[in-house]
Amino acid sequence: MSTIPPDTDEGDEAGLLAEIDQLLDSPVHHANPLRAPLARLLALHRQQNERLLRLIHLSDGYHELGRLRSSTLSQRFEHHLRRLEKLARISDRYQDQLRSLNAALLQSSLKDPLTELGNRRYLMERLHDEDAASTTAPAAYCLAILDVDHFKRINDGWGHDMGDATLKHIADALRGAIRHSDFVGRWGGEEFLLIFPATELADAFQITERVRQAIGAISIAHRLGPVTVSASIGLTRQIAGERFAAALDRADSALLRAKRDGRDRTVIG
Amino acid sequence: MNASFTLPGTQTTPTITADWDLGLLQMSGDSYPENSFDFFTSTLDWVESYLRQENRPLRLELRLVYMNTSSVKVMMDIFDLLEEAHREGRDVGVDWFFDSRNERVELLAEEFREDCTFPFRISAET
């Protein structure tokens, strides 16, 4: 009979059990009083062993199930996260698209398509801005209304294309003559409005004279001879506390005087 | 729901034509309905039924321009259905046409195409 080593493995256990079975079966030991209790112990051992294996098996099963479930959950989570990111990305793109469209529309809604100067809406916004600024800062602004002299003659005599070309040349002259801080736009027809923020009358007058000279220098070639043009300007300075409408009226009256006095001049009102 | 249908477009919803016999679903225009999930229910149902009941190819022809976020979500759901069908060996495909003057739509269509393994063509139209 062999002794059992303390750390017997499965192979040793199977060998030992087989050896005990053999001893129990042997007729030599039938009369041995230890035989019956040993046989019962062996049966009990086998039963417990089987239970243990079943338990381990069940436990492994649950463990695997949990692992599977959590990995499926994390896969699903990853999938949804990816989708959400994609949705946000696409949605952002659409929003960007709308924003730039909006900006382009705003730009075109403030621009005169012929001269590419600001239009009347643009000028109104600037005038409101100037009014708002003058309530906090004491510096007054100057306004000038410019009207092309005898524009109807250009349209009637040379045609509307020449009229349009003249307006474009005038727009160029205006852009070239004003300062960076000034605003100019097409007020309507052959009328232009100049805004000089925080400017003394004398300085604004210098600029309108520069504008008038630049317009006087325009000469557009035509087969019947070059087309030249001049402009009359009514200039005024905002009086402390007044809104732009009052200043505009004064500039308009000054323009009328400039026309009456013989055109091609700036009159201060 | 194995019938063909046409939803005429409005300012906020695309024109949708579903032709069961041709196996063709067409959508064009802008899409920003008040409730996109309600609006697209019939279309989603149609795609699901077609894929379940038929074994013929399914083609989507898209000319969509602007979509709000919930419409984008619905489109992704439809593409998911196509992806699933494609993995099961079905013949499905998307043709996304964009106005050649609007390249932004092309970039958007490319974003949609990402992760899709079924045929997804993006072409310019003049």
PDB file of C-alpha atoms in Angstrom, chain A residues 79 82-84 86-87 89-91 93-98 100, chain B residues 65-67 69 72-73 76-77 80 104 107-108 111-112 114-115:
ATOM      1  CA  HIS A  79     -21.667  51.653 -31.904  1.00  0.00           C
ATOM      2  CA  ARG A  82     -19.927  56.381 -33.127  1.00  0.00           C
ATOM      3  CA  ARG A  83     -23.352  57.050 -34.601  1.00  0.00           C
ATOM      4  CA  LEU A  84     -23.911  59.982 -32.298  1.00  0.00           C
ATOM      5  CA  LYS A  86     -21.350  61.042 -36.900  1.00  0.00           C
ATOM      6  CA  LEU A  87     -24.758  62.662 -36.409  1.00  0.00           C
ATOM      7  CA  ARG A  89     -20.514  65.968 -37.293  1.00  0.00           C
ATOM      8  CA  ILE A  90     -23.033  65.981 -40.149  1.00  0.00           C
ATOM      9  CA  SER A  91     -25.348  68.294 -38.274  1.00  0.00           C
ATOM     10  CA  ARG A  93     -21.673  70.743 -41.319  1.00  0.00           C
ATOM     11  CA  TYR A  94     -25.255  71.645 -42.185  1.00  0.00           C
ATOM     12  CA  GLN A  95     -25.176  74.422 -39.608  1.00  0.00           C
ATOM     13  CA  ASP A  96     -21.921  75.793 -41.031  1.00  0.00           C
ATOM     14  CA  GLN A  97     -23.511  75.705 -44.459  1.00  0.00           C
ATOM     15  CA  LEU A  98     -26.490  77.730 -43.225  1.00  0.00           C
ATOM     16  CA  SER A 100     -22.160  80.982 -44.421  1.00  0.00           C
TER      17      SER A 100
ATOM     18  CA  VAL B  65     -29.854  69.506 -50.024  1.00  0.00           C
ATOM     19  CA  TYR B  66     -30.488  70.731 -46.495  1.00  0.00           C
ATOM     20  CA  MET B  67     -31.415  68.436 -43.597  1.00  0.00           C
ATOM     21  CA  THR B  69     -30.531  66.998 -37.287  1.00  0.00           C
ATOM     22  CA  VAL B  72     -29.978  63.257 -40.604  1.00  0.00           C
ATOM     23  CA  LYS B  73     -30.742  60.700 -37.873  1.00  0.00           C
ATOM     24  CA  MET B  76     -28.620  57.165 -40.870  1.00  0.00           C
ATOM     25  CA  ASP B  77     -31.322  54.708 -39.748  1.00  0.00           C
ATOM     26  CA  ASP B  80     -28.275  51.083 -41.268  1.00  0.00           C
ATOM     27  CA  ARG B 104     -20.701  71.376 -49.701  1.00  0.00           C
ATOM     28  CA  LEU B 107     -18.766  66.717 -48.506  1.00  0.00           C
ATOM     29  CA  LEU B 108     -21.929  65.972 -46.536  1.00  0.00           C
ATOM     30  CA  GLU B 111     -19.733  62.009 -44.305  1.00  0.00           C
ATOM     31  CA  PHE B 112     -22.875  59.905 -44.650  1.00  0.00           C
ATOM     32  CA  GLU B 114     -18.402  56.731 -43.979  1.00  0.00           C
ATOM     33  CA  ASP B 115     -18.841  53.282 -42.327  1.00  0.00           C
TER      34      ASP B 115
END
